[in-house]
């Protein structure tokens, strides 16, 4: 049966990405959107769009009935779930089949088989897929498990069977700790998943996360599209993914691929799937879990195989056989993907939100790909990153003939990526791409933890001279833009009234600009003897820079010459915050602008507000307490994470407006200090 119209039951970058493939193969598309996404890119891209409810996902993107109704109302033949949301929900797959529609994904039985950790492992064991040495059976008697633990040896891991994504895992270093750890793991599992069933495994101390992409058609043809290394993670959230896995021996790849194919066949798999393994330092590998959906990181596999995995999913869903065999497949070069998130690495990766003030991506040629759900915004008024959903802005994927070239292109692409508005992890990604341990492929799941000192500097980096100079020129540029906004150019461009800014005949015009980068004030003295567009700048370290600058006519921002080095920079102002972007740098600073009292730094030190809507889960202080800078005050749970609000300065608690269990809105004042 030929699919003519697909409803994409998702949003953001994956919805746009699926729609691109549909368009490429001539299939019409239907978007669904919540209130928060009414102006979103995926809605614009679709041939048809259906509003499915208010912003909360559970009332929109997770509402099975509304999505099925939207498919019926628009005459869609099939539904693509993307990833996340309902993509591995067997009830959703079942409801689609009941509605006589095609689910672009595996059979319901396959989803069910992989749903539970222990059941999945039992199935894999039968299929001959290697498991970490351990016990995952039904006998939960404490003495029995302690005896099993003795056989496995220490250190070992106790895992909640109903857990996943690292939740409900406990490392036990020695036998004496086992009983207490088992009790704690059970209580945690019961509380988190309503099921205190646990399994125990040998603990791998330096594993890599290597996953195999598998594809199967309805006739049972099953291949593997090689592997991806996703070891660089933070709190079980992938940050960088690459294909192939650096240094993986061909025979290990073949064995891992064969094991993944066996896993898929064991559950009658159809479509795209991923079998995740832990790769130990000695080259042995063990089944972790199987994902019955298209993964976020699938583009790196597409880049090294030249395949369009979504188009392949659709043709398999139509009942077509795979158009290739395993022998037709080969690895071409190396691909790396990074996930650009609106989150603040300097504040424990607190998810960000808000309007994008400026967004520019690297030029997309064959070696650079950007999958995004938001529009570039070189001229302001960009899309909004909502607090209701995953704060991903884009995935940036690069390809090279080998890993070294891919890393080079990754750093270049990241240098050409700029975001102003929500805080992002862009500088964190740049630091990983530039790290020698990354270049040396010294990877394991604790990479970020091991290199946190460089990747997550406690102090914000001081503003380098070029950035400071460009900030000063940016202020002049913004002033000039503001002065000429709306003024029609005079007939005579040489007329003195054309000359913007404060240059005065006869005297040197000097001005000192003060910027604060979060650690200290940095002042730049401007001397405009030869006119406003060629100031001499004196910087905090005493150096003098002769500068020239001019508006970038066909682009945002301005061109600048600092001594003999050329720059294209963009400076944006939001109140007293100035963002300066130039190649490889996105610096935020506070600009103390004496001319604009209204932007004076408002006194927020004493007020402590909720970073976003959430639930108060802990209050660590009492009225009258003396607190030190950095001391935890209140913990708010939001976006599946806990956010600790700490004292920005030493002070005394003068008011507490936060009760445990209370739902608080963003900006709600929780604590007052003096
Ligand atoms: C492990 C392990 C070490 N030894 N199992 C984390 C979540 C889930 N995917 C399984 N996980 C792990 N299981 C044994 N026997 C280390 C991890 C692990 C991890 C695995 C893959 C990617 C990132 C990780 C981060 C922390 C821990």
XYZ file of C-alpha atoms and ligand atoms in Angstrom:
701
model
C 0.000 0.000 0.000
C 1.341 3.417 -0.923
C 1.393 6.080 1.773
C 0.232 9.432 0.430
C -0.091 11.550 3.581
C 1.740 11.309 6.903
C 0.773 12.981 10.160
C 3.935 13.775 12.148
C 3.021 13.390 15.804
C 5.862 15.517 17.112
C 7.316 19.019 17.095
C 10.630 20.870 16.807
C 13.592 19.640 14.810
C 12.438 16.030 14.381
C 9.064 17.109 13.010
C 10.810 19.391 10.488
C 13.281 16.650 9.648
C 10.589 14.033 8.977
C 8.667 16.537 6.860
C 11.772 17.203 4.756
C 12.014 13.505 3.842
C 8.290 13.295 3.140
C 8.621 16.252 0.791
C 11.630 14.619 -0.903
C 9.595 11.482 -1.644
C 6.425 13.340 -2.598
C 4.321 12.522 0.463
C 1.975 15.162 1.907
C 2.374 16.061 5.551
C 0.147 16.999 8.456
C 1.503 18.854 11.467
C -0.044 18.834 14.907
C 0.685 21.707 17.231
C -0.083 22.988 20.701
C -0.901 26.582 21.599
C 2.790 27.237 22.281
C 3.750 26.080 18.780
C 1.155 27.916 16.707
C 3.916 29.922 14.950
C 6.447 27.092 14.888
C 8.494 26.132 11.851
C 7.102 22.593 11.632
C 3.592 24.034 11.263
C 4.748 26.230 8.378
C 6.469 23.317 6.663
C 3.436 21.027 6.655
C 0.745 20.881 3.981
C -1.896 20.785 6.690
C -1.875 21.580 10.416
C -4.179 20.700 13.317
C -4.272 22.437 16.713
C -4.349 19.752 19.385
C -4.502 21.642 22.639
C -2.812 23.804 25.252
C 1.000 23.850 25.735
C 1.477 21.057 28.341
C 2.565 17.933 26.414
C 0.152 15.703 28.324
C -2.713 17.815 26.947
C -1.395 17.924 23.387
C 1.516 15.891 21.990
C 0.880 13.034 24.413
C -2.874 12.912 23.837
C -3.394 9.757 21.751
C -7.074 10.476 20.993
C -6.423 13.993 19.709
C -3.627 12.805 17.423
C -5.676 9.946 15.956
C -8.615 12.331 15.429
C -6.297 14.799 13.654
C -5.080 12.009 11.358
C -8.626 10.981 10.492
C -9.783 14.580 10.019
C -7.000 15.274 7.505
C -7.077 11.943 5.685
C -3.588 10.871 6.742
C -2.697 7.250 5.886
C 0.119 6.988 8.418
C 1.567 8.507 11.548
C 5.279 9.100 12.215
C 5.979 9.459 15.968
C 9.477 10.954 15.748
C 11.331 10.330 19.025
C 10.352 10.975 22.623
C 6.639 11.709 23.262
C 4.606 8.643 22.144
C 7.313 7.108 19.936
C 7.748 4.000 22.152
C 4.200 3.895 23.542
C 2.564 0.586 22.692
C -0.946 1.948 23.371
C -0.317 4.622 20.742
C 0.888 2.058 18.201
C -2.145 -0.087 18.993
C -4.597 2.830 18.692
C -3.122 3.690 15.285
C -3.590 0.130 14.056
C -7.162 0.080 15.434
C -7.885 3.281 13.533
C -6.809 1.532 10.332
C -3.750 3.761 9.987
C -0.087 2.818 9.497
C 2.327 3.351 12.406
C 5.740 4.188 11.010
C 7.619 2.066 13.504
C 7.956 -1.511 14.781
C 5.113 -3.934 15.558
C 3.454 -3.385 18.942
C 4.809 -6.717 20.213
C 8.374 -5.524 19.567
C 7.790 -2.324 21.533
C 6.293 -4.347 24.372
C 9.179 -6.839 24.359
C 11.753 -4.087 24.845
C 9.743 -2.142 27.416
C 10.981 -3.851 30.556
C 14.698 -4.073 31.366
C 14.628 -7.595 32.834
C 12.312 -9.054 30.195
C 14.486 -7.513 27.459
C 17.631 -9.046 28.958
C 15.994 -12.489 29.190
C 15.033 -12.271 25.504
C 18.528 -11.140 24.549
C 20.149 -13.939 26.532
C 18.062 -16.458 24.583
C 19.135 -14.786 21.310
C 22.782 -15.194 22.271
C 23.330 -11.454 22.728
C 26.090 -10.883 25.347
C 24.877 -9.513 28.687
C 26.881 -7.952 31.486
C 27.664 -10.761 33.974
C 24.912 -10.543 36.600
C 21.485 -11.707 37.748
C 18.197 -10.349 36.345
C 15.779 -13.108 37.380
C 12.648 -13.135 39.529
C 14.230 -14.316 42.754
C 14.414 -11.130 44.812
C 15.300 -12.783 48.116
C 18.016 -10.720 49.800
C 20.206 -13.670 50.786
C 19.938 -15.136 47.292
C 20.889 -11.810 45.685
C 23.797 -11.420 48.093
C 25.054 -14.865 47.045
C 24.666 -13.893 43.358
C 26.585 -10.680 44.111
C 29.397 -12.773 45.574
C 29.595 -14.701 42.279
C 29.670 -11.487 40.204
C 32.277 -9.805 42.337
C 32.667 -6.171 43.313
C 32.225 -3.372 42.400
C 28.723 -4.161 41.163
C 25.609 -2.254 40.135
C 22.102 -2.669 41.502
C 19.580 -1.487 38.880
C 15.797 -1.010 39.122
C 14.277 -3.343 36.503
C 11.603 -0.751 35.713
C 14.235 1.991 35.597
C 16.011 3.513 32.657
C 18.261 6.413 31.696
C 20.399 5.910 34.748
C 17.512 6.323 37.195
C 17.567 3.850 40.076
C 21.175 2.668 39.730
C 23.442 2.113 42.715
C 27.134 1.200 42.707
C 28.173 -1.171 45.526
C 31.900 -1.163 46.198
C 32.180 -4.038 48.704
C 30.119 -6.926 50.202
C 29.575 -5.102 53.494
C 27.612 -2.395 51.674
C 25.336 -4.765 49.737
C 22.403 -5.215 52.143
C 21.951 -1.499 52.809
C 22.362 -0.567 49.130
C 19.816 -3.221 48.133
C 17.286 -1.799 50.596
C 17.861 1.754 49.360
C 17.674 0.713 45.695
C 14.381 -1.091 46.332
C 12.836 1.870 48.168
C 13.968 4.234 45.375
C 12.601 1.909 42.657
C 9.282 1.539 44.469
C 8.968 5.303 44.844
C 10.038 6.140 41.296
C 8.494 3.301 39.274
C 6.057 1.571 41.611
C 8.080 -1.601 41.139
C 10.944 -2.599 43.476
C 12.219 -5.442 41.258
C 16.001 -5.088 40.850
C 18.788 -6.723 38.885
C 22.488 -6.851 39.736
C 25.458 -6.597 37.330
C 29.219 -6.384 37.282
C 30.041 -2.648 37.306
C 32.079 -1.515 34.297
C 34.180 1.392 35.506
C 35.131 2.962 32.150
C 32.490 1.882 29.639
C 31.750 3.521 26.303
C 28.191 3.783 25.007
C 28.246 2.267 21.514
C 24.954 1.639 19.741
C 24.134 -0.206 16.519
C 21.544 1.102 14.063
C 19.468 -1.795 12.758
C 16.896 -1.882 9.988
C 14.430 -4.675 9.209
C 11.719 -5.005 6.606
C 8.467 -6.948 6.837
C 10.006 -9.898 4.976
C 12.486 -10.300 7.824
C 15.540 -8.945 5.998
C 17.604 -7.357 8.780
C 20.842 -5.354 8.464
C 22.954 -3.152 10.678
C 23.960 0.311 9.545
C 27.115 0.286 11.675
C 27.541 1.987 15.026
C 27.462 5.325 16.821
C 29.567 6.267 19.834
C 27.470 8.329 22.264
C 29.728 8.196 25.305
C 29.913 11.937 25.832
C 26.818 12.404 27.944
C 25.786 14.531 30.858
C 23.235 13.145 33.335
C 22.300 10.508 30.740
C 21.640 13.209 28.155
C 23.758 12.719 25.025
C 25.842 15.777 24.112
C 28.033 14.549 21.231
C 27.447 11.524 19.017
C 29.665 10.196 16.228
C 29.861 7.443 13.667
C 31.747 5.213 13.375
C 32.973 4.602 16.954
C 36.610 5.733 17.069
C 39.066 2.860 17.179
C 36.445 0.107 17.078
C 38.118 -3.025 15.702
C 36.418 -4.321 12.524
C 35.902 -7.767 14.078
C 34.249 -6.163 17.118
C 32.034 -4.139 14.778
C 31.024 -7.295 12.918
C 30.266 -9.171 16.155
C 28.340 -6.229 17.611
C 26.395 -5.846 14.362
C 25.565 -9.530 14.270
C 24.403 -9.388 17.897
C 22.180 -6.384 17.132
C 20.672 -8.142 14.109
C 20.045 -11.225 16.254
C 18.346 -9.009 18.865
C 16.083 -7.469 16.212
C 15.203 -10.846 14.727
C 14.482 -12.264 18.179
C 11.591 -9.839 18.596
C 10.326 -9.827 14.994
C 11.514 -6.278 14.485
C 10.461 -4.055 11.567
C 11.741 -0.593 10.713
C 14.506 1.451 12.333
C 15.818 0.399 15.746
C 18.891 0.879 17.894
C 20.592 -1.700 20.072
C 22.681 -0.035 22.792
C 25.799 -1.703 24.152
C 28.354 -0.984 26.831
C 31.829 -1.374 25.351
C 34.409 -2.307 27.973
C 38.062 -1.260 27.811
C 39.069 -4.829 26.836
C 36.856 -4.715 23.731
C 34.092 -6.898 25.162
C 30.580 -5.518 24.769
C 27.310 -6.077 26.561
C 23.640 -5.438 25.710
C 22.202 -2.429 27.553
C 18.822 -1.763 25.981
C 17.030 -1.566 22.638
C 15.260 1.590 21.457
C 12.298 0.932 19.188
C 12.295 4.387 17.604
C 14.440 6.573 15.334
C 17.100 8.155 17.550
C 17.964 11.836 17.849
C 21.461 11.036 16.606
C 20.432 9.135 13.440
C 21.926 11.863 11.131
C 25.518 10.698 11.799
C 24.563 7.276 10.431
C 22.957 8.948 7.418
C 26.133 10.952 6.808
C 28.433 7.883 6.706
C 26.051 5.617 4.734
C 24.424 8.178 2.431
C 20.981 6.824 3.394
C 17.812 8.723 4.320
C 16.561 6.700 7.283
C 13.143 8.371 7.389
C 12.520 7.625 3.705
C 13.602 4.058 4.466
C 11.188 3.863 7.412
C 8.339 4.960 5.151
C 9.137 2.452 2.391
C 9.415 -0.400 4.924
C 6.101 0.720 6.460
C 4.572 0.439 2.970
C 5.698 -3.190 2.948
C 8.611 -2.736 0.553
C 11.769 -4.845 1.020
C 15.024 -3.178 1.996
C 16.699 -1.998 -1.255
C 20.095 -3.366 -0.172
C 21.808 -6.236 1.603
C 24.469 -6.051 4.310
C 27.219 -6.449 1.710
C 26.019 -3.325 -0.109
C 26.689 -1.187 2.961
C 29.992 0.498 3.772
C 31.271 3.236 6.060
C 32.242 6.433 4.250
C 34.281 8.835 6.358
C 33.352 10.073 9.799
C 30.414 12.134 11.127
C 29.883 13.995 14.388
C 26.722 15.549 15.806
C 26.368 18.030 18.644
C 23.132 19.035 20.341
C 22.744 22.779 20.754
C 20.544 23.331 23.823
C 19.063 26.390 25.488
C 20.583 25.612 28.860
C 23.126 27.282 31.116
C 26.276 25.198 31.781
C 27.383 27.844 34.285
C 24.218 27.250 36.285
C 24.119 23.470 36.444
C 22.692 23.316 32.910
C 19.460 24.943 34.037
C 17.169 24.678 30.990
C 16.627 28.050 29.349
C 13.619 29.469 27.588
C 12.560 32.705 25.946
C 12.717 34.500 22.631
C 15.708 34.022 20.385
C 17.144 37.508 19.835
C 19.698 36.425 17.214
C 20.396 33.050 15.628
C 22.723 32.198 12.799
C 23.929 28.776 11.712
C 26.927 27.822 9.591
C 26.347 27.728 5.839
C 25.054 24.226 5.013
C 27.155 22.566 2.327
C 27.596 18.809 1.862
C 29.816 18.471 4.939
C 27.691 20.561 7.318
C 24.046 19.866 8.212
C 21.815 21.692 10.670
C 18.597 20.004 11.840
C 16.517 22.568 13.673
C 12.948 23.386 14.586
C 13.524 27.140 14.796
C 14.219 29.755 12.172
C 17.491 31.655 11.859
C 16.962 35.181 13.171
C 19.699 37.467 11.867
C 17.461 40.439 12.407
C 15.857 39.790 15.773
C 12.354 38.590 16.734
C 13.262 34.948 16.451
C 11.247 31.931 17.566
C 10.602 31.222 21.221
C 12.182 28.353 23.131
C 9.290 27.136 25.257
C 9.576 25.944 28.860
C 7.037 23.237 28.077
C 9.304 21.065 25.946
C 12.873 19.847 25.510
C 15.002 23.024 25.095
C 16.866 21.778 22.011
C 17.635 24.545 19.513
C 19.355 22.477 16.818
C 21.618 19.584 15.996
C 24.775 20.482 14.095
C 26.180 17.567 12.140
C 29.452 17.530 10.204
C 31.145 14.959 7.971
C 34.799 14.474 7.087
C 36.938 11.993 5.220
C 38.268 10.974 8.649
C 37.690 11.878 12.296
C 40.346 14.584 12.362
C 38.743 16.412 9.441
C 35.297 15.974 10.992
C 36.540 17.547 14.248
C 38.122 20.419 12.310
C 34.828 21.035 10.513
C 32.912 20.740 13.779
C 34.976 23.480 15.401
C 34.595 25.669 12.307
C 30.828 25.085 12.237
C 30.523 25.906 15.933
C 32.591 29.061 15.426
C 30.021 30.096 12.834
C 27.044 29.367 15.070
C 25.656 32.240 17.096
C 22.725 32.535 19.469
C 21.649 35.534 21.531
C 18.717 35.509 23.900
C 18.401 32.257 25.855
C 21.649 31.022 27.390
C 23.020 28.036 25.480
C 25.610 25.277 25.787
C 27.395 26.577 22.642
C 30.655 27.522 24.385
C 30.573 24.183 26.224
C 30.292 22.363 22.878
C 33.138 24.436 21.454
C 35.289 23.500 24.455
C 34.624 19.764 23.953
C 35.359 19.977 20.219
C 38.639 21.750 21.012
C 39.669 19.407 23.836
C 42.786 17.292 23.185
C 41.173 14.295 24.920
C 38.315 14.479 22.420
C 40.787 14.690 19.532
C 42.587 11.688 21.010
C 39.268 9.809 21.218
C 39.884 9.218 24.927
C 36.179 8.549 25.375
C 34.048 6.999 28.072
C 30.778 7.861 29.762
C 32.542 10.002 32.357
C 34.380 12.191 29.798
C 32.666 15.417 30.897
C 33.177 14.628 34.574
C 36.861 13.876 33.955
C 37.483 17.134 32.100
C 35.030 19.376 33.954
C 37.776 21.781 35.006
C 38.352 22.829 31.383
C 34.859 22.181 30.013
C 32.977 23.848 32.847
C 35.225 26.606 34.189
C 33.980 27.798 37.583
C 34.829 31.381 36.703
C 33.492 32.745 33.433
C 36.412 33.299 31.037
C 37.633 36.928 31.085
C 36.810 38.878 27.951
C 39.774 38.740 25.559
C 41.025 41.988 23.997
C 39.410 41.395 20.605
C 36.010 40.754 22.183
C 36.334 43.796 24.446
C 37.351 45.974 21.486
C 34.452 44.640 19.422
C 32.090 45.298 22.334
C 33.187 48.935 22.370
C 32.799 49.233 18.598
C 29.487 47.424 18.941
C 28.248 50.140 21.306
C 29.225 52.803 18.763
C 27.547 50.799 16.020
C 24.328 50.353 18.013
C 24.290 54.062 18.851
C 24.815 54.978 15.215
C 22.078 52.569 14.149
C 19.706 54.067 16.709
C 20.536 57.613 15.567
C 20.028 56.915 11.897
C 17.063 54.603 12.298
C 14.324 56.228 10.251
C 16.474 59.138 9.027
C 16.396 59.354 5.262
C 19.878 59.702 3.734
C 20.515 63.339 2.624
C 20.972 63.935 -1.088
C 24.623 64.753 -0.401
C 26.286 61.788 1.379
C 29.314 63.961 2.230
C 27.075 66.409 4.154
C 28.292 66.778 7.794
C 24.744 65.929 8.913
C 25.355 62.508 7.485
C 28.155 61.984 9.965
C 26.753 59.944 12.809
C 27.768 60.196 16.420
C 29.548 62.768 18.496
C 32.688 63.659 16.583
C 33.546 67.288 17.240
C 35.688 69.494 15.024
C 39.109 70.237 16.596
C 39.019 68.183 19.799
C 39.642 64.467 20.432
C 36.447 62.866 21.495
C 37.111 60.386 24.297
C 34.734 58.158 26.137
C 35.211 55.258 28.520
C 32.906 52.266 28.266
C 32.619 49.832 31.187
C 31.672 46.198 30.679
C 31.264 43.458 33.290
C 31.779 39.836 32.251
C 30.319 38.392 35.409
C 33.582 38.467 37.323
C 34.926 42.012 37.076
C 34.545 45.383 35.381
C 36.607 45.917 32.239
C 36.850 49.455 30.855
C 37.694 50.426 27.301
C 38.715 54.015 26.561
C 37.822 55.282 23.094
C 39.604 58.180 21.457
C 38.007 59.295 18.202
C 40.551 61.892 17.020
C 40.147 60.883 13.385
C 36.400 60.467 13.480
C 33.961 58.065 14.954
C 34.595 55.165 12.637
C 38.329 55.022 13.360
C 38.759 55.196 17.131
C 41.852 54.230 19.066
C 40.963 51.868 21.890
C 42.927 51.503 25.134
C 42.186 48.239 26.900
C 42.446 47.190 30.584
C 45.821 45.519 30.004
C 47.173 48.809 28.657
C 47.306 47.775 25.012
C 46.220 50.280 22.354
C 44.309 49.146 19.288
C 43.794 51.332 16.226
C 40.379 50.333 14.962
C 38.194 51.033 11.988
C 34.633 49.824 11.630
C 31.669 50.101 9.253
C 28.148 48.661 9.168
C 27.923 45.309 7.358
C 25.628 46.506 4.627
C 24.309 43.143 3.421
C 24.399 41.438 6.795
C 23.729 41.980 10.475
C 26.327 43.720 12.609
C 29.506 45.435 11.475
C 32.919 44.826 9.966
C 35.905 45.855 12.029
C 39.647 46.142 11.537
C 41.577 45.799 14.815
C 45.122 46.767 13.912
C 45.407 44.564 10.809
C 42.975 41.810 11.796
C 39.528 41.783 10.170
C 36.329 40.787 11.976
C 32.652 40.510 11.228
C 30.852 41.032 14.515
C 27.308 41.399 15.788
C 26.475 43.318 18.953
C 23.041 43.089 20.453
C 21.636 44.869 23.403
C 18.858 43.712 25.701
C 18.460 46.235 28.494
C 21.881 46.477 30.096
C 22.990 43.141 28.707
C 25.258 43.270 25.673
C 25.951 40.171 23.569
C 28.937 40.316 21.243
C 29.355 37.568 18.652
C 32.241 37.035 16.306
C 33.958 33.979 14.900
C 34.112 31.349 17.606
C 32.954 33.704 20.328
C 29.580 34.462 21.844
C 30.176 36.693 24.883
C 27.524 38.095 27.196
C 28.327 41.022 29.409
C 26.674 43.789 31.376
C 27.279 47.232 29.915
C 27.184 49.983 32.523
C 25.714 52.662 30.281
C 25.661 55.943 32.268
C 23.578 57.533 29.507
C 20.815 55.072 30.130
C 19.849 55.172 33.800
C 16.790 53.105 32.921
C 19.091 50.159 32.202
C 20.967 50.562 35.468
C 21.494 47.199 37.022
C 18.309 46.785 39.045
C 18.967 45.614 42.568
C 18.067 41.952 42.183
C 20.681 40.634 44.596
C 18.150 40.592 47.425
C 15.353 38.906 45.500
C 15.391 35.222 44.686
C 12.753 34.093 42.275
C 11.786 30.760 40.761
C 13.827 30.137 37.603
C 10.743 28.676 35.890
C 7.372 27.181 36.857
C 7.903 24.198 39.140
C 7.280 22.549 42.475
C 9.118 23.481 45.679
C 10.728 20.257 46.913
C 12.991 21.587 49.665
C 13.588 24.758 51.727
C 17.084 24.637 53.232
C 16.908 27.806 55.367
C 14.818 29.432 58.071
C 13.770 33.023 58.690
C 16.676 34.993 60.132
C 19.355 32.519 58.997
C 22.715 34.038 58.060
C 23.708 32.552 54.668
C 26.939 32.502 52.685
C 27.263 33.182 48.917
C 26.551 29.902 47.080
C 24.630 28.321 49.974
C 21.577 26.303 48.810
C 18.329 28.032 49.817
C 15.423 26.409 47.939
C 15.120 23.452 45.545
C 12.511 23.655 42.770
C 11.662 20.640 40.617
C 10.983 21.516 36.948
C 11.493 19.845 33.557
C 12.205 16.499 35.266
C 15.193 18.071 37.050
C 15.908 19.653 40.403
C 17.109 23.276 40.397
C 18.870 24.557 43.478
C 18.545 28.284 44.127
C 21.661 29.462 45.931
C 22.473 32.687 47.771
C 24.068 35.122 45.287
C 25.756 36.990 48.164
C 26.347 36.614 51.911
C 23.251 37.829 53.723
C 20.418 37.194 56.121
C 17.094 35.525 55.266
C 14.414 38.187 55.762
C 11.466 36.428 54.099
C 10.563 32.899 52.975
C 7.730 32.562 50.485
C 8.163 28.912 49.513
C 6.364 25.942 50.998
C 7.341 22.353 50.256
C 5.037 20.802 47.663
C 3.812 24.180 46.464
C 3.559 24.818 42.708
C 5.254 28.178 41.970
C 5.203 30.307 38.831
C 8.302 31.628 37.077
C 9.644 34.839 38.691
C 7.771 34.065 41.943
C 9.852 35.574 44.782
C 10.755 32.632 47.015
C 13.354 34.083 49.377
C 14.399 37.610 50.372
C 17.890 38.306 51.677
C 19.456 41.458 53.019
C 26.078 0.426 33.417
C 27.286 1.137 33.635
C 28.389 0.429 34.113
N 28.293 -0.901 34.376
N 26.028 -0.910 33.672
C 23.368 4.245 32.473
C 21.955 4.297 32.032
C 21.698 3.041 31.326
N 21.746 3.299 29.901
C 22.790 2.088 31.714
N 23.831 2.899 32.278
C 24.979 2.356 32.706
N 24.963 1.039 32.971
C 27.114 -1.542 34.152
N 27.038 -2.868 34.439
C 27.304 2.516 33.353
C 26.156 3.117 32.907
C 26.228 4.538 32.618
C 26.118 5.006 31.302
C 25.923 4.138 30.248
C 25.830 4.662 28.964
C 25.932 6.033 28.733
C 26.128 6.892 29.770
C 26.217 6.398 31.072
C 26.401 7.284 32.142
C 26.485 6.789 33.422
C 26.402 5.413 33.664
